[in-house]
Structure formats: structure tokens, C-alpha cells
Amino acid sequence: MARTHGDHRGRPLVAITGIGVVTCLGNGVRDNWSKLTSGQSGIRPITRFSTEGLKTTIAGTVDGLCDAPYSAADLSTAMAEAAAHEAIAQAAIGESSAFPGRLIVATPPSELEWPHLRALYAAGSGEPEGGYARLLSAARSGTFGDMARHVRFANIAGRLQERFGTRGVPLSVCTACASGATTIQLGAEAIRRGDVDAALCIGTDATVHPEGLIRFSLLSALSTRNHPAERASKPFSKDRDGFVMAEGAGALVLEDYDRARARGVRVLGIVRGCGEKADHYHRTRSEPSGAAIIGAIRKTLYDAGLAPEEIDYINAHGTSTPENDKMEYVSLRSALGERISEVPISSNKPMIGHTLIAAGAVEAVFSVMTMQTGTLPPTINYDTPDPELPLDVVANVRRDATVTTMLSNSFGFGGQNVCLALSREPI
Amino acid sequence: MRGNDHENEVWITGVGLVSSLGEGAEAHASILSGEQPCAARVDEATFAPYPVHPLVPLTLSKQIPKNSDQRQMEGWQRLGVYAAGLALEDAQIKGCADLLDRMDLIVAAGSGERDTAVDCKVLEMSGASDSAPLRASEILPSALRPTLFLAQLSNLLAGNISIVHHVTGSSRTFMGEEMAGLSAIDNAFQRIAAGQSEMCLVGGAVNAEREDLLLAYELGHNLWRHSFERIEQRAQRGGGFVPGSVGAFLVLEQRRHAERRSARAYARVTTVGTDRVRRTNAEANPFACVSNLIDETVAGSTAAVFSGASGVAPVTAAELAFLDELKRRAEIEYMWPYGNILGHAVEAHFPAGIALAALAQHSGRVSRTLLGECPGRFSSVDRIIVTGVGHERGEGVAVIDGIPTRGANGI
């Protein structure tokens, strides 16, 4: 069909027509948004397993959503299904279980957890040899076939594809803590190419288990300020000491804007542009000048055809680690100029924790709500501003403001940085 | 699926391949053309009853000069970074800061590697009691190195390629077993064909010599548990794949970009098609997209198929029967499951098959001895169709053609 709405380069405009979310605050956009904007925190002491002897004993877990005993794969799937169901219902797209487009899902590491290893170890007890030979002999018995799904990356995407009837190969992606944003970038690119009319973009992560916690502890990435839990995450504060692990899923339905208008659905927002740039400095730290993050922001603005002055608001990556928040400030200042001190910025993480693989998708959902409602969610626990990060942090209580165009940042271990420029309709 | 206009043709300008057979484009090309005899290298003892294709010894410092970088990685990452370096070198991009800064990186990855010794220690100390999680929290903080966690993150092969080789234009990692390789190649192809990228470094790596990898696939009963047999011979005994250690990276480049820098091209990727059929549905053809695309492309040209069949039943038998029928009808010259020499490389398998097809197109001949047919003769074809049918999920196909005008900038 003849295109009536193209972007500044004549490409199809990418509309967001459905959003869904699950976090430690609750299930669904409405519940989450009301708690998030009132500054409630979902961070609490971990009850899923014993934290005895661990330095960090708090997290933002999602409890009660999944009937099965906890496993990262099953809870990640259940959260993704809930978020996607909400997003698809809002977009009112496709026949039941026949989503007319591609599935792109960011999923956490796919691996056996200790209860699985233990069960295999117990079952292999007749074997003279120890170690993995014993586990392998148990696996050979054929009674553990059901366990394979925990070590198949395609499992989550496969399940979601079957449930929602998406087309083609479902994409499973990982750019560490930028993954959620990468799903949106991949969806937008496919729509711009004309490969698909719609994309279901999901980020999901439920990896609060002992080993998950220990790994991030070993990287000195986690806050150890366990009491009170809800005060631990304090992005951009002078006394920030690390992030808080959390679980969650975010889902967005992206559509060719003309198609969305033609079928009369409400357009919630526009994906104006996406940009990514990889760092070659270090596995867990950014190049000190911020070159890669600056590159990601600049590429986003270029892709969107936006001037830095057009950014009204920023949904920060804002993890509350000393390193991230400093680098995010330095890079924003370099990419957007002096004006950065006057652009309101919030991090959702003091309320919902760091949802890791899901963060970019979860925070994109909240970004859409920010533009829709004209409410900037607060950054709670911002009591001692870091004087070296002079930013207009939306401190402690929400703020009303009209947001036409905004940035959402996501940066990952491994040096993968992704930014999204989002706008309200009409642009 | 997309054809491409002239300027945005997708050319293969770099091949980095490491396997049980050797390292580098030249070593693999000489095996394909029969200059070097080829017998699959299989280790049946170390992980018995599971045969694996072990990696050739590598001098890692040739592609990963810093010891500190080598120490920060585990086997699959070192293998992948090594192969990526070979591909960049082969494309004459290595060390070219301005090109690397713009180059897009796309990696197909699986789960990282676990420290199996640490796992065993925890299990032995806790026995089968419920205390494993507790033991884990006692032992792991001292036993785990932070680098090991980083070895477990799928995106850290890409991260290490950025660090060691400075490929930083963008970085994406696809997962999903064989679908990872299909998605990575498809994404690179589509972006270049649509003008969204000028050049991509795309590929993956699998370290087959790992008990944790064997455990993951044995849980699904996907492995071949007997003495080595060719893929075509495995169905009678239940099928199964023989894992192969493989690092396979390609430089895919927009034709205009390649010509501008006078790059040598091996071949071009004319089409890529992927799908995922629900195989539990008895009516579904598990490789419909493969057969449709082959039907479309074989007409009017001489074609051969490099099959990515894994050996896992029942899908391999169905694919091979379909391809045998094409050969019987003389629609294809020959069919060759390339896993017979490489082993099955899961995420890296489809990229590896495309690498072999590119080398075969470049030399213009494939040894019939290698194909298990009349010794000493060569076969040449217009196009090579590479299939990638996942052992459980995902189907794909890529059509690899020769470079049409072999002028100054061609071969």
C-alpha cells in the first residue's frame, strides 16, 4: 500500500500499540504504574532460598505468578507470557493465538540449577565413577527428559511462539543488560525493512537463585545494604553501592504505523530511533571517556533524526553502581551538552530493582506510560545527591511534565550499549 | 527471504574456520578440493560412550596476543575469538580501526561453560541431601572466579571479540541452539541487503569437549552413543549427533563496500530463508521452508546441497530422503552432510556450512572422494544450497553463488 507516514528518511514509522509488564511490584501495567509513580519499592528480603552466609540477602523477586517449583526457565516463561498477553490484548492484534508478526525475546542464561544437578546426582548413585560421569549416567536413563528445557535456549522462545502463534523463527537475543532494548531495536529494524508488519518484543528474566546472586556478588556489583531493603538502590546518590537483582518481564507490540492507523488501534508511542555501540575497553567497565555510550546515544539521535535539544526526559539505565551512574552522567553530558543538568531524568530501579536481561523492555513500557500520562516516575532514595553528577533527578516524588520525546538507556556487561528514542504521537 | 539489488548484494569476503580438521580457510579449502585427504577426526575415548570431534591444537597467541585476555575466557570463547580473528585477517580488515569501528558483530551462542570441577565438589560435599544450595553458597564464593561467570554469559563471546579485535559498530548475540546460527546469518543478510549494514562479522563457536555440554544434550537424548558412523548411517540405531568443536566466522559485506575497498570475495549469499515449524504437528513438514526454497532455486542451474543435518532422528532421515529424491530426479548434482567431517556444531553449524560452501565456490570444485563417491574426480556447480535443520527446532537455508563477474575486484 502507498505509505502515508514515513520517518525523516522515508522509512516506515514504528508504532507501539500494546504494552505489558510484570515486576516485583505486581502484574500488569496499571498496578505497576500506580505503585511505581507513588514511589513504592518491591525490593525485599529473599525468601525463596536461604541467604545464610551471603553478603546480599535482598532482591526484587516475582512471587506467586508461577505454580511450578521455582526455576529460572519456568518463571521467565510465565512472566513473559503474562506480559505478552497483556500487550497483545491492548493492541487487539491478530486472531487468537495468531500474532501476525515476529517474536523477539530476550532470555536469561539457560542452565541447570542446583536442584536439577542434585536430582541427577542422586539418580546416578549406582555408578562407580563420580562427577559428571555420574550425572551423565542418570541422564542416559531417560527419566530426566523433562529437564532438557532448562538447557535449551530456544525453550522460552519456542513456548511463547506456540502460545501466541508468532510467525517465522522466534529470535532469542542477548546483549546482557541491554537485551530488552535490543529486542525493540530488532523489531523496529524488521518493520523498517518491510519484512514484517508487526513484532512482539519481550524481555524476561527470573534469575534470583543462589548462584545468580553469588556471581554478581563476586563482581562486586550488588548492593550489600540489606536493611531496610527498599532503601538499598539509590541511583545517582553519593552513597550508592551497587544494584539490586530483580525479576520482571516487559512486552511491547510494535507495528508499522500506517497499518496500526488503518486498523484503528490507539498508538501509544513511536519508536523514533535506536542506536548501539560496543565497547572494547573491559568486560565489566566502560571506556573511561564513555566513548561507546556516547556513540550509542549519538547513533540513536542520528537514527531518529533528532537534535539533542529535542530530548525532554531520560529514563536512565541508573543501576546504582558507582561505575554505571558516573559513566551514564559523563556520557549524557558529552552527547547532549550542558543542557543535561536541566533535562529531568529518573531511574525506575530503586523501586523495581535491576531486571537485567528484561530491563530495557520493562523500562520501555514505563517510558511509554510516562509519555502517555505526563507523569515522571520518581527516583526514590535520592537523599544525598552525588555532587559530581549534577543531574535533574526526579527526586523521591513524581513530577508532572509534558514529554514529547525521550531517551531510554540500557548498558550491559560485555560492553553492549543500546539506546532508544521514543516519542508521543503525533510527532 | 529477500533477493537483493545489485549494489547491496551480500558478498562473503572473509572466512575464519577452526575445527577438528585444521585451522583457516586454506586448510579447509584444500580438504574440500581433495588436495588434502580427509578423514573425520573423532575422539571416542575421552567422553565415552560419546564420540566427539576434538579441536586441532591452536597457538592462541596468534589471534589473542594478551595472556590476560586468554585467561578471562573459557574454551568456547577462545575458539570463537580465534576464528573471528582469522575471518578479519582473511578479509584484510584486521587492525583497520576505521572499518572495525563501523563493523557490525553478530554472534550465535549457546550457554557458556560451567566449571564442572566446582559443580562436582559441591555435589560430593552435599551428597544427595537438600543442602546443595547451602553448600553452593558456602563453596561457590571461594571456588568461582568472576571470570567464570563471564564465561557463562552468552553475550561474552561477542564482548571478547570487541575487546580483542575492536569490532564495535554494534553487537548482537542470538541464542536458541541451531536457531542461533540461522538467526545470526539471516540478520546479517537482511541488514546488508536492506542497506542497514555495510559489513558484518557473523558466526559462532562451540567447544564440544565439555561434559556440561554433553549432559545438556544427553538430557534430551540427542547424542550418538556408539562408535562413529556417518550421519546417513545412524537412523537404524536411533540417531543422534556427534558434537564437533568448531569456530566459524564470516565477513559478510555489501558489494558496493567490498568493491570500494577492492576486497577479494569468495562467493555471494543470494538468499536466506528461515522458519520454525511445529514438528509435534504430524501434518507439518519439518523442512517446508528448506524444500520450498530449494525447489525455487534449483531450476535452471546446476546445484548441490551442503546439508546441515545433525543425525538426530527422525528429522535427519526425512531431510536426507528428500534430498536423495532430488538427486534421483537429477535436480541436484550431489548432497553432502558436512557434519560428517566437522561433527555437529549446533549454534556454529550453519555458519560453518556457509563457510565451506564459500570456499567450494571459490575454488570451483569439490572432491568426489570427500563426497563418498567415485574417487579422484571433482564436481563443480553454479550454486550451493546450505541447509540448517535444527535437531529439535528451526529450519533454514542459504543459497551461495559464485561471484558473477570475475573482474579485477573479483577473485
Short mmCIF file of N, CA, C and O in Angstrom, two decimals, chain B residues 9-15 250-255 258 263-270 354-364 382-384 399-404 406 409-411:
data_model
loop_
_atom_site.label_atom_id
_atom_site.label_comp_id
_atom_site.label_asym_id
_atom_site.label_seq_id
_atom_site.Cartn_x
_atom_site.Cartn_y
_atom_site.Cartn_z
N GLU B 9 24.18 -6.46 -2.92
CA GLU B 9 24.47 -7.90 -2.87
C GLU B 9 25.32 -8.20 -1.65
O GLU B 9 26.14 -7.38 -1.23
N VAL B 10 25.12 -9.39 -1.12
CA VAL B 10 25.85 -9.76 0.10
C VAL B 10 27.00 -10.68 -0.28
O VAL B 10 26.79 -11.82 -0.70
N TRP B 11 28.20 -10.16 -0.15
CA TRP B 11 29.40 -10.91 -0.53
C TRP B 11 30.09 -11.47 0.71
O TRP B 11 30.09 -10.84 1.77
N ILE B 12 30.68 -12.63 0.52
CA ILE B 12 31.48 -13.22 1.60
C ILE B 12 32.94 -12.87 1.32
O ILE B 12 33.53 -13.36 0.36
N THR B 13 33.49 -12.00 2.15
CA THR B 13 34.86 -11.52 1.88
C THR B 13 35.87 -11.99 2.93
O THR B 13 37.04 -11.65 2.83
N GLY B 14 35.39 -12.75 3.90
CA GLY B 14 36.33 -13.29 4.88
C GLY B 14 35.80 -14.59 5.46
O GLY B 14 34.61 -14.70 5.73
N VAL B 15 36.68 -15.56 5.61
CA VAL B 15 36.30 -16.84 6.20
C VAL B 15 37.28 -17.16 7.33
O VAL B 15 38.49 -17.15 7.12
N LEU B 250 32.34 -15.44 9.52
CA LEU B 250 32.35 -14.95 8.16
C LEU B 250 32.33 -13.43 8.17
O LEU B 250 31.70 -12.83 9.06
N VAL B 251 33.01 -12.83 7.22
CA VAL B 251 32.77 -11.41 6.97
C VAL B 251 31.80 -11.34 5.80
O VAL B 251 32.11 -11.79 4.69
N LEU B 252 30.59 -10.84 6.08
CA LEU B 252 29.61 -10.60 5.03
C LEU B 252 29.64 -9.10 4.74
O LEU B 252 29.62 -8.29 5.66
N GLU B 253 29.65 -8.77 3.46
CA GLU B 253 29.88 -7.37 3.11
C GLU B 253 29.00 -6.96 1.94
O GLU B 253 28.80 -7.75 1.00
N GLN B 254 28.51 -5.75 2.03
CA GLN B 254 27.74 -5.18 0.92
C GLN B 254 28.67 -5.08 -0.29
O GLN B 254 29.82 -4.63 -0.17
N ARG B 255 28.19 -5.48 -1.44
CA ARG B 255 29.03 -5.50 -2.64
C ARG B 255 29.72 -4.15 -2.88
O ARG B 255 30.92 -4.10 -3.15
N ALA B 258 32.52 -3.67 -0.55
CA ALA B 258 33.64 -4.58 -0.85
C ALA B 258 34.41 -4.10 -2.07
O ALA B 258 35.64 -4.13 -2.10
N ALA B 263 38.12 -5.53 -2.10
CA ALA B 263 38.21 -6.77 -1.32
C ALA B 263 38.07 -7.98 -2.22
O ALA B 263 37.32 -7.96 -3.20
N ARG B 264 38.77 -9.04 -1.89
CA ARG B 264 38.60 -10.33 -2.56
C ARG B 264 37.29 -10.96 -2.04
O ARG B 264 37.02 -10.92 -0.85
N ALA B 265 36.52 -11.51 -2.94
CA ALA B 265 35.27 -12.15 -2.49
C ALA B 265 35.29 -13.62 -2.86
O ALA B 265 35.69 -13.99 -3.95
N TYR B 266 34.84 -14.46 -1.93
CA TYR B 266 34.76 -15.88 -2.19
C TYR B 266 33.50 -16.25 -2.97
O TYR B 266 33.52 -17.11 -3.83
N ALA B 267 32.41 -15.62 -2.56
CA ALA B 267 31.10 -16.02 -3.09
C ALA B 267 30.10 -14.99 -2.63
O ALA B 267 30.45 -14.04 -1.93
N ARG B 268 28.86 -15.15 -3.08
CA ARG B 268 27.83 -14.26 -2.55
C ARG B 268 26.68 -15.07 -1.98
O ARG B 268 26.42 -16.19 -2.41
N VAL B 269 26.04 -14.47 -0.99
CA VAL B 269 24.85 -15.09 -0.41
C VAL B 269 23.67 -14.50 -1.17
O VAL B 269 23.41 -13.31 -1.10
N THR B 270 22.99 -15.35 -1.92
CA THR B 270 21.91 -14.84 -2.78
C THR B 270 20.59 -14.77 -2.04
O THR B 270 19.80 -13.87 -2.24
N ILE B 354 28.10 -22.52 5.62
CA ILE B 354 28.21 -21.43 4.64
C ILE B 354 29.68 -21.14 4.35
O ILE B 354 30.06 -20.89 3.20
N ALA B 355 30.50 -21.24 5.37
CA ALA B 355 31.95 -21.04 5.15
C ALA B 355 32.48 -22.08 4.17
O ALA B 355 33.22 -21.76 3.23
N LEU B 356 32.12 -23.35 4.38
CA LEU B 356 32.58 -24.40 3.47
C LEU B 356 32.05 -24.17 2.05
O LEU B 356 32.79 -24.36 1.07
N ALA B 357 30.80 -23.77 1.95
CA ALA B 357 30.22 -23.52 0.62
C ALA B 357 30.94 -22.37 -0.08
O ALA B 357 31.19 -22.42 -1.30
N ALA B 358 31.30 -21.35 0.68
CA ALA B 358 32.02 -20.21 0.09
C ALA B 358 33.38 -20.66 -0.43
O ALA B 358 33.79 -20.28 -1.54
N LEU B 359 34.07 -21.50 0.35
CA LEU B 359 35.38 -21.99 -0.09
C LEU B 359 35.23 -22.86 -1.34
O LEU B 359 36.05 -22.78 -2.26
N ALA B 360 34.18 -23.68 -1.36
CA ALA B 360 33.96 -24.56 -2.52
C ALA B 360 33.64 -23.74 -3.76
O ALA B 360 34.13 -24.03 -4.86
N GLN B 361 32.84 -22.68 -3.61
CA GLN B 361 32.53 -21.82 -4.76
C GLN B 361 33.79 -21.13 -5.26
O GLN B 361 33.97 -20.91 -6.45
N HIS B 362 34.64 -20.74 -4.35
CA HIS B 362 35.85 -20.01 -4.73
C HIS B 362 36.79 -20.88 -5.54
O HIS B 362 37.31 -20.47 -6.59
N SER B 363 37.00 -22.12 -5.08
CA SER B 363 37.92 -23.00 -5.82
C SER B 363 37.22 -23.62 -7.02
O SER B 363 37.86 -24.07 -7.95
N GLY B 364 35.89 -23.63 -6.97
CA GLY B 364 35.13 -24.15 -8.11
C GLY B 364 35.07 -25.66 -8.16
O GLY B 364 34.61 -26.22 -9.15
N ASP B 382 26.85 -24.44 -10.14
CA ASP B 382 26.58 -23.00 -10.14
C ASP B 382 26.29 -22.49 -8.74
O ASP B 382 26.67 -21.41 -8.36
N ARG B 383 25.54 -23.28 -8.02
CA ARG B 383 25.14 -22.80 -6.70
C ARG B 383 25.16 -23.92 -5.67
O ARG B 383 24.91 -25.07 -5.98
N ILE B 384 25.48 -23.51 -4.46
CA ILE B 384 25.47 -24.46 -3.35
C ILE B 384 24.39 -24.01 -2.37
O ILE B 384 24.34 -22.85 -1.98
N VAL B 399 21.51 -19.77 0.02
CA VAL B 399 21.98 -20.09 -1.32
C VAL B 399 23.27 -19.32 -1.57
O VAL B 399 23.31 -18.09 -1.46
N ILE B 400 24.34 -20.07 -1.87
CA ILE B 400 25.66 -19.48 -2.04
C ILE B 400 26.05 -19.62 -3.52
O ILE B 400 26.21 -20.74 -4.03
N ASP B 401 26.18 -18.48 -4.17
CA ASP B 401 26.53 -18.47 -5.59
C ASP B 401 27.93 -17.93 -5.79
O ASP B 401 28.46 -17.22 -4.93
N GLY B 402 28.48 -18.21 -6.95
CA GLY B 402 29.79 -17.64 -7.27
C GLY B 402 29.66 -16.14 -7.54
O GLY B 402 28.56 -15.62 -7.76
N ILE B 403 30.80 -15.46 -7.53
CA ILE B 403 30.80 -14.04 -7.88
C ILE B 403 30.67 -13.96 -9.40
O ILE B 403 31.47 -14.56 -10.12
N PRO B 404 29.64 -13.25 -9.89
CA PRO B 404 29.32 -13.36 -11.32
C PRO B 404 30.40 -12.81 -12.25
O PRO B 404 30.77 -13.47 -13.20
N ARG B 406 34.03 -12.04 -12.70
CA ARG B 406 35.31 -12.23 -12.03
C ARG B 406 36.33 -11.26 -12.60
O ARG B 406 37.30 -11.64 -13.23
N ASN B 409 38.14 -6.88 -9.40
CA ASN B 409 37.83 -6.92 -7.98
C ASN B 409 37.26 -8.27 -7.54
O ASN B 409 36.90 -8.43 -6.40
N GLY B 410 37.18 -9.18 -8.47
CA GLY B 410 36.62 -10.48 -8.11
C GLY B 410 37.69 -11.36 -7.50
O GLY B 410 38.31 -11.00 -6.52
N ILE B 411 37.88 -12.47 -8.12
CA ILE B 411 38.80 -13.44 -7.49
C ILE B 411 40.24 -13.04 -7.73
O ILE B 411 40.65 -12.84 -8.85
#
